[in-house]
Amino acid sequence: MATEIVIRNKWDRIRYTVIFEVLLISTITPALSYVLDKALLDMGVLSLILSLKAMLINLAFNYVYDRVDVACGRVPTERSFIGRIIHALSFEFTLTATSLPIIMWWLGFSLWQALVMDIAVMASVVVMTFVYTWAYDRIFPVVQHEVAV
């Protein structure tokens, strides 16, 4: 008899996303302001816009990714090392594709400048996503039903 795999509920996904974005904004905004020599307020507003976009994408992306895991018989909170790498990279690719036009417009950057900046930020965010998701899964595990024999 197959056991149904339990995934995160809506409120758990919202908690995951909000905590992640608060940590990201509080670390990345001052760094970008300094590196790009832009006003902290300007970078803060851009970070907030990109964060809100990312939160919406995060909710949808992680729901779909979890459903794919379940369809393949995997428990999402027990992803393998490779599964976590694929998750982080595919999520960042999705964010990059949707962020470039906003960055280009807001900062007056060319496609190349926006891409270089986004790749630099993405490299640190991929690491943060990997570590954060692993830690979150340990701190807030999804309890699976016991198999009755």
Short mmCIF file of C-alpha atoms in Angstrom, two decimals:
data_model
loop_
_atom_site.label_atom_id
_atom_site.label_comp_id
_atom_site.label_asym_id
_atom_site.label_seq_id
_atom_site.Cartn_x
_atom_site.Cartn_y
_atom_site.Cartn_z
CA MET A 1 0.00 0.00 0.00
CA ALA A 2 1.43 3.39 -1.02
CA THR A 3 1.68 6.09 1.61
CA GLU A 4 0.71 9.65 0.75
CA ILE A 5 3.65 12.05 1.03
CA VAL A 6 2.80 15.17 3.03
CA ILE A 7 4.12 18.50 1.72
CA ARG A 8 4.24 21.99 3.21
CA ASN A 9 0.99 23.87 3.59
CA LYS A 10 0.30 27.42 2.42
CA TRP A 11 1.17 29.08 5.73
CA ASP A 12 4.42 27.17 6.04
CA ARG A 13 5.38 28.29 2.51
CA ILE A 14 4.56 31.90 3.39
CA ARG A 15 6.71 31.70 6.55
CA TYR A 16 9.57 30.17 4.53
CA THR A 17 9.38 32.92 1.92
CA VAL A 18 9.06 35.89 4.28
CA ILE A 19 11.99 34.81 6.48
CA PHE A 20 14.15 34.16 3.41
CA GLU A 21 13.39 37.53 1.82
CA VAL A 22 13.97 39.48 5.06
CA LEU A 23 17.37 37.83 5.45
CA LEU A 24 18.22 38.43 1.81
CA ILE A 25 17.19 42.11 1.72
CA SER A 26 19.00 42.89 4.96
CA THR A 27 22.25 41.46 3.63
CA ILE A 28 22.19 42.23 -0.09
CA THR A 29 20.92 45.83 -0.10
CA PRO A 30 23.82 47.41 1.79
CA ALA A 31 26.33 45.34 -0.19
CA LEU A 32 24.88 46.39 -3.56
CA SER A 33 24.62 50.01 -2.47
CA TYR A 34 28.31 50.00 -1.60
CA VAL A 35 29.56 48.05 -4.64
CA LEU A 36 27.47 49.97 -7.20
CA ASP A 37 27.94 53.32 -5.43
CA LYS A 38 24.18 53.88 -5.44
CA ALA A 39 22.04 55.43 -2.74
CA LEU A 40 20.96 52.95 -0.08
CA LEU A 41 17.33 54.10 -0.48
CA ASP A 42 17.39 53.50 -4.26
CA MET A 43 18.88 50.05 -3.79
CA GLY A 44 16.44 49.37 -0.97
CA VAL A 45 13.44 50.15 -3.16
CA LEU A 46 14.84 48.02 -6.00
CA SER A 47 15.54 45.20 -3.55
CA LEU A 48 11.98 45.44 -2.23
CA ILE A 49 10.49 45.31 -5.74
CA LEU A 50 12.64 42.32 -6.67
CA SER A 51 11.85 40.71 -3.33
CA LEU A 52 8.08 40.99 -3.78
CA LYS A 53 8.42 39.50 -7.27
CA ALA A 54 10.64 36.75 -5.89
CA MET A 55 8.18 35.94 -3.10
CA LEU A 56 5.37 35.39 -5.58
CA ILE A 57 7.58 33.25 -7.79
CA ASN A 58 8.93 31.42 -4.73
CA LEU A 59 5.48 30.32 -3.60
CA ALA A 60 4.53 29.01 -7.03
CA PHE A 61 7.94 27.52 -7.89
CA ASN A 62 8.33 25.60 -4.63
CA TYR A 63 4.78 24.28 -4.80
CA VAL A 64 5.36 22.94 -8.31
CA TYR A 65 8.80 21.57 -7.38
CA ASP A 66 7.32 19.77 -4.37
CA ARG A 67 4.56 18.30 -6.55
CA VAL A 68 7.20 17.00 -8.98
CA ASP A 69 9.07 15.41 -6.06
CA VAL A 70 5.85 13.75 -4.87
CA ALA A 71 5.00 12.55 -8.39
CA CYS A 72 8.43 10.90 -8.46
CA GLY A 73 7.83 9.32 -5.02
CA ARG A 74 10.25 11.60 -3.14
CA VAL A 75 9.60 13.43 0.13
CA PRO A 76 10.38 17.11 -0.62
CA THR A 77 11.97 17.85 2.77
CA GLU A 78 14.29 14.89 2.32
CA ARG A 79 15.83 15.97 -0.99
CA SER A 80 19.24 14.66 -1.85
CA PHE A 81 22.27 16.90 -2.16
CA ILE A 82 21.93 16.88 -5.97
CA GLY A 83 18.18 17.52 -5.69
CA ARG A 84 18.90 20.59 -3.57
CA ILE A 85 21.47 21.88 -6.05
CA ILE A 86 19.02 21.45 -8.94
CA HIS A 87 16.30 23.16 -6.89
CA ALA A 88 18.47 26.18 -6.04
CA LEU A 89 19.86 26.61 -9.57
CA SER A 90 16.51 26.25 -11.34
CA PHE A 91 14.90 28.70 -8.94
CA GLU A 92 17.66 31.26 -9.52
CA PHE A 93 17.41 30.84 -13.30
CA THR A 94 13.69 31.61 -13.08
CA LEU A 95 14.36 34.69 -10.96
CA THR A 96 17.10 35.94 -13.29
CA ALA A 97 14.86 35.70 -16.35
CA THR A 98 12.22 37.80 -14.60
CA SER A 99 14.62 40.26 -12.90
CA LEU A 100 16.77 41.45 -15.80
CA PRO A 101 14.20 43.79 -17.35
CA ILE A 102 13.52 45.41 -13.95
CA ILE A 103 17.23 45.88 -13.18
CA MET A 104 17.90 47.33 -16.63
CA TRP A 105 15.09 49.84 -16.28
CA TRP A 106 15.71 50.82 -12.64
CA LEU A 107 19.48 51.24 -12.84
CA GLY A 108 19.70 52.27 -16.49
CA PHE A 109 21.95 49.28 -17.14
CA SER A 110 22.54 47.55 -20.43
CA LEU A 111 21.55 43.90 -20.72
CA TRP A 112 25.19 42.92 -20.22
CA GLN A 113 25.63 45.10 -17.10
CA ALA A 114 22.38 43.81 -15.60
CA LEU A 115 23.35 40.22 -16.37
CA VAL A 116 26.81 40.56 -14.81
CA MET A 117 25.32 42.16 -11.70
CA ASP A 118 22.59 39.54 -11.48
CA ILE A 119 25.07 36.67 -11.91
CA ALA A 120 27.21 38.05 -9.09
CA VAL A 121 24.19 38.38 -6.81
CA MET A 122 22.80 35.04 -7.95
CA ALA A 123 26.02 33.24 -7.02
CA SER A 124 25.66 34.33 -3.41
CA VAL A 125 21.90 33.74 -3.39
CA VAL A 126 22.30 30.17 -4.68
CA VAL A 127 24.53 29.40 -1.71
CA MET A 128 22.12 31.15 0.64
CA THR A 129 19.13 29.28 -0.86
CA PHE A 130 20.87 25.93 -0.41
CA VAL A 131 21.87 26.60 3.20
CA TYR A 132 18.60 28.30 4.13
CA THR A 133 16.38 25.56 2.67
CA TRP A 134 18.42 22.85 4.35
CA ALA A 135 18.24 24.67 7.71
CA TYR A 136 14.54 25.43 7.28
CA ASP A 137 13.79 21.76 6.53
CA ARG A 138 15.58 20.79 9.74
CA ILE A 139 13.96 23.48 11.91
CA PHE A 140 10.45 23.08 10.44
CA PRO A 141 10.20 19.47 9.18
CA VAL A 142 7.02 18.18 7.59
CA VAL A 143 5.90 15.17 9.58
CA GLN A 144 5.11 12.17 7.39
CA HIS A 145 2.36 9.69 8.22
CA GLU A 146 3.47 6.38 9.65
CA VAL A 147 2.85 3.34 7.48
CA ALA A 148 0.39 0.95 9.11
CA VAL A 149 1.39 -2.64 8.50
#
